[in-house]
Tab-separated table of C-alpha atoms in Angstrom:
chain	number	residue	atom	x	y	z
A	1	UNK	CA	-17.432	1.987	5.728
A	2	UNK	CA	-16.615	4.107	2.730
A	3	UNK	CA	-15.216	2.088	-0.205
A	4	UNK	CA	-12.791	4.863	-1.171
A	5	UNK	CA	-11.055	4.623	2.213
A	6	UNK	CA	-10.782	0.860	1.830
A	7	UNK	CA	-9.315	1.429	-1.648
A	8	UNK	CA	-6.759	3.795	-0.144
A	9	UNK	CA	-5.938	1.255	2.571
A	10	UNK	CA	-5.344	-1.398	-0.096
A	11	UNK	CA	-3.312	1.068	-2.138
A	12	UNK	CA	-1.220	1.942	0.928
A	13	UNK	CA	-0.382	-1.729	1.497
A	14	UNK	CA	0.406	-2.251	-2.197
A	15	UNK	CA	2.661	0.826	-2.379
A	16	UNK	CA	4.450	-0.001	0.888
A	17	UNK	CA	5.036	-3.569	-0.289
A	18	UNK	CA	6.414	-2.403	-3.634
A	19	UNK	CA	8.849	-0.068	-1.912
A	20	UNK	CA	9.817	-2.749	0.587
A	21	UNK	CA	10.463	-5.241	-2.224
A	22	UNK	CA	12.661	-2.731	-4.043
A	23	UNK	CA	14.618	-1.941	-0.879
A	24	UNK	CA	14.962	-5.616	0.050
A	25	UNK	CA	16.706	-6.248	-3.267
A	26	UNK	CA	19.424	-3.708	-2.397
A	27	UNK	CA	22.377	-3.955	-0.062
A	28	UNK	CA	21.356	-3.119	3.487
A	29	UNK	CA	23.908	-0.301	3.660
A	30	UNK	CA	21.793	1.967	1.434
A	31	UNK	CA	19.242	2.160	4.241
A	32	UNK	CA	21.774	3.921	6.454
A	33	UNK	CA	23.424	6.220	3.903
A	34	UNK	CA	23.114	9.783	5.191
A	35	UNK	CA	21.357	12.532	3.261
A	36	UNK	CA	20.365	16.096	3.928
A	37	UNK	CA	16.584	16.110	4.033
A	38	UNK	CA	13.548	15.573	6.209
A	39	UNK	CA	15.159	12.469	7.684
A	40	UNK	CA	18.835	11.554	7.502
A	41	UNK	CA	18.473	8.019	6.105
A	42	UNK	CA	16.075	5.754	4.250
A	43	UNK	CA	15.726	3.655	7.397
A	44	UNK	CA	14.824	6.735	9.460
A	45	UNK	CA	12.231	7.732	6.860
A	46	UNK	CA	10.668	4.271	6.907
A	47	UNK	CA	10.639	4.282	10.703
A	48	UNK	CA	8.841	7.632	10.519
A	49	UNK	CA	6.169	6.279	8.140
A	50	UNK	CA	5.673	3.271	10.422
A	51	UNK	CA	5.619	5.608	13.460
A	52	UNK	CA	2.754	7.634	11.955
A	53	UNK	CA	0.727	4.559	10.980
A	54	UNK	CA	1.247	3.104	14.461
A	55	UNK	CA	0.505	6.321	16.328
A	56	UNK	CA	-2.641	7.291	14.438
A	57	UNK	CA	-3.993	3.737	14.546
A	58	UNK	CA	-3.409	3.638	18.287
A	59	UNK	CA	-5.054	7.035	18.749
A	60	UNK	CA	-8.137	5.980	16.762
A	61	UNK	CA	-8.445	2.619	18.514
A	62	UNK	CA	-7.876	3.614	22.118
A	63	UNK	CA	-7.304	7.362	22.290
A	64	UNK	CA	-3.613	7.066	23.099
A	65	UNK	CA	-0.554	7.844	20.993
A	66	UNK	CA	1.325	4.594	21.618
A	67	UNK	CA	4.499	4.294	19.538
A	68	UNK	CA	7.008	2.725	21.940
A	69	UNK	CA	7.501	-0.310	19.681
A	70	UNK	CA	8.676	2.025	16.905
A	71	UNK	CA	10.680	4.492	18.997
A	72	UNK	CA	12.589	1.659	20.679
A	73	UNK	CA	12.975	-0.438	17.520
A	74	UNK	CA	16.500	-1.742	16.951
A	75	UNK	CA	16.024	-4.990	15.027
A	76	UNK	CA	17.230	-5.740	11.513
A	77	UNK	CA	15.721	-4.561	8.259
A	78	UNK	CA	13.659	-7.676	7.548
A	79	UNK	CA	11.969	-7.420	10.939
A	80	UNK	CA	11.340	-3.706	10.326
A	81	UNK	CA	9.717	-4.420	6.988
A	82	UNK	CA	7.547	-7.188	8.468
A	83	UNK	CA	6.419	-5.028	11.403
A	84	UNK	CA	5.552	-2.163	9.047
A	85	UNK	CA	3.581	-4.535	6.792
A	86	UNK	CA	1.716	-5.865	9.829
A	87	UNK	CA	0.786	-2.351	10.963
A	88	UNK	CA	-0.453	-1.457	7.462
A	89	UNK	CA	-2.683	-4.553	7.489
A	90	UNK	CA	-4.033	-3.642	10.930
A	91	UNK	CA	-4.703	-0.128	9.661
A	92	UNK	CA	-6.722	-1.594	6.777
A	93	UNK	CA	-8.666	-3.808	9.209
A	94	UNK	CA	-9.505	-0.697	11.221
A	95	UNK	CA	-10.736	1.070	8.077
A	96	UNK	CA	-12.922	-1.941	7.221
A	97	UNK	CA	-14.628	-2.118	10.586
A	98	UNK	CA	-14.602	1.357	12.161
A	99	UNK	CA	-17.135	4.120	11.893
A	100	UNK	CA	-14.912	6.633	10.124
A	101	UNK	CA	-17.329	9.464	10.977
A	102	UNK	CA	-16.588	8.884	14.654
A	103	UNK	CA	-14.977	11.953	16.211
A	104	UNK	CA	-11.657	11.133	17.845
A	105	UNK	CA	-10.997	13.384	20.806
A	106	UNK	CA	-7.429	13.910	21.982
A	107	UNK	CA	-5.009	16.389	23.456
A	108	UNK	CA	-1.867	17.516	21.666
A	109	UNK	CA	0.578	20.026	23.164
A	110	UNK	CA	-1.999	21.264	25.636
A	111	UNK	CA	-4.796	21.742	23.087
A	112	UNK	CA	-7.965	19.673	22.764
A	113	UNK	CA	-8.979	18.340	19.350
A	114	UNK	CA	-11.933	16.439	17.938
A	115	UNK	CA	-11.303	15.142	14.417
A	116	UNK	CA	-13.266	12.538	12.426
A	117	UNK	CA	-11.438	9.236	12.008
A	118	UNK	CA	-11.766	9.559	8.211
A	119	UNK	CA	-9.572	12.674	8.280
A	120	UNK	CA	-6.938	10.871	10.326
A	121	UNK	CA	-7.059	7.918	7.950
A	122	UNK	CA	-6.644	10.187	4.933
A	123	UNK	CA	-3.743	11.946	6.664
A	124	UNK	CA	-1.930	8.649	7.157
A	125	UNK	CA	-2.332	7.676	3.510
A	126	UNK	CA	-1.181	11.086	2.244
A	127	UNK	CA	1.715	11.068	4.690
A	128	UNK	CA	2.869	7.644	3.507
A	129	UNK	CA	2.755	8.726	-0.148
A	130	UNK	CA	4.773	11.829	0.611
A	131	UNK	CA	7.525	9.969	2.439
A	132	UNK	CA	7.624	7.046	-0.016
A	133	UNK	CA	8.416	9.701	-2.627
A	134	UNK	CA	11.289	10.901	-0.473
A	135	UNK	CA	12.633	7.357	-0.204
A	136	UNK	CA	12.477	7.000	-3.989
A	137	UNK	CA	14.486	10.223	-4.383
A	138	UNK	CA	17.073	8.940	-1.890
A	139	UNK	CA	17.331	5.674	-3.806
A	140	UNK	CA	17.791	7.549	-7.092
A	141	UNK	CA	20.558	9.659	-5.534
A	142	UNK	CA	22.319	6.403	-4.643
A	143	UNK	CA	22.106	5.239	-8.254
A	144	UNK	CA	19.221	2.808	-7.868
A	145	UNK	CA	17.351	2.981	-11.155
A	146	UNK	CA	15.005	-0.009	-10.925
A	147	UNK	CA	12.263	1.333	-8.678
A	148	UNK	CA	8.640	0.215	-8.893
A	149	UNK	CA	5.836	2.689	-9.486
A	150	UNK	CA	3.907	3.421	-6.302
A	151	UNK	CA	1.513	6.097	-7.583
A	152	UNK	CA	-2.179	5.641	-6.824
A	153	UNK	CA	-3.077	5.657	-10.516
A	154	UNK	CA	-0.679	2.759	-11.127
A	155	UNK	CA	-2.415	0.812	-8.350
A	156	UNK	CA	-5.801	1.664	-9.916
A	157	UNK	CA	-4.614	0.381	-13.304
A	158	UNK	CA	-3.287	-2.816	-11.721
A	159	UNK	CA	-6.610	-3.255	-9.908
A	160	UNK	CA	-8.506	-2.865	-13.207
A	161	UNK	CA	-6.218	-5.442	-14.825
A	162	UNK	CA	-7.006	-7.826	-11.941
A	163	UNK	CA	-3.407	-7.843	-10.705
A	164	UNK	CA	-4.153	-6.582	-7.189
């Protein structure tokens, strides 16, 4: 196990939790306000982040892209946040125990691929950062000004201070 990937897994959990805490302090209606962008709402963006974490974890663990629990999700916001947190923790557990040099073989749109698990892991972390940034922009457009930092360097500083 490479320590940097474990650091990124811990960072991912920390950043997701910070965003979740900020969103949980707002009225639920902001999650469904429609925007023009990659995804139409904050809720849809969060579902997409969770979808990617779930799908890639499933693919690395058993070779399948299993995301039914996300695609069919219709429960309230608190349940969504808890399920996403749980998936992020499971992703970290995978990073701690898996051989990240293991080649994951899969088919996508009729093509065969073989990609090291470490590249998939890094993709998930980059993907989450990208979409958390989109959520922050959506929140700012709605007038939310108190938004926690979720940048990696902020996590690194907090880690050095002993706060994470």
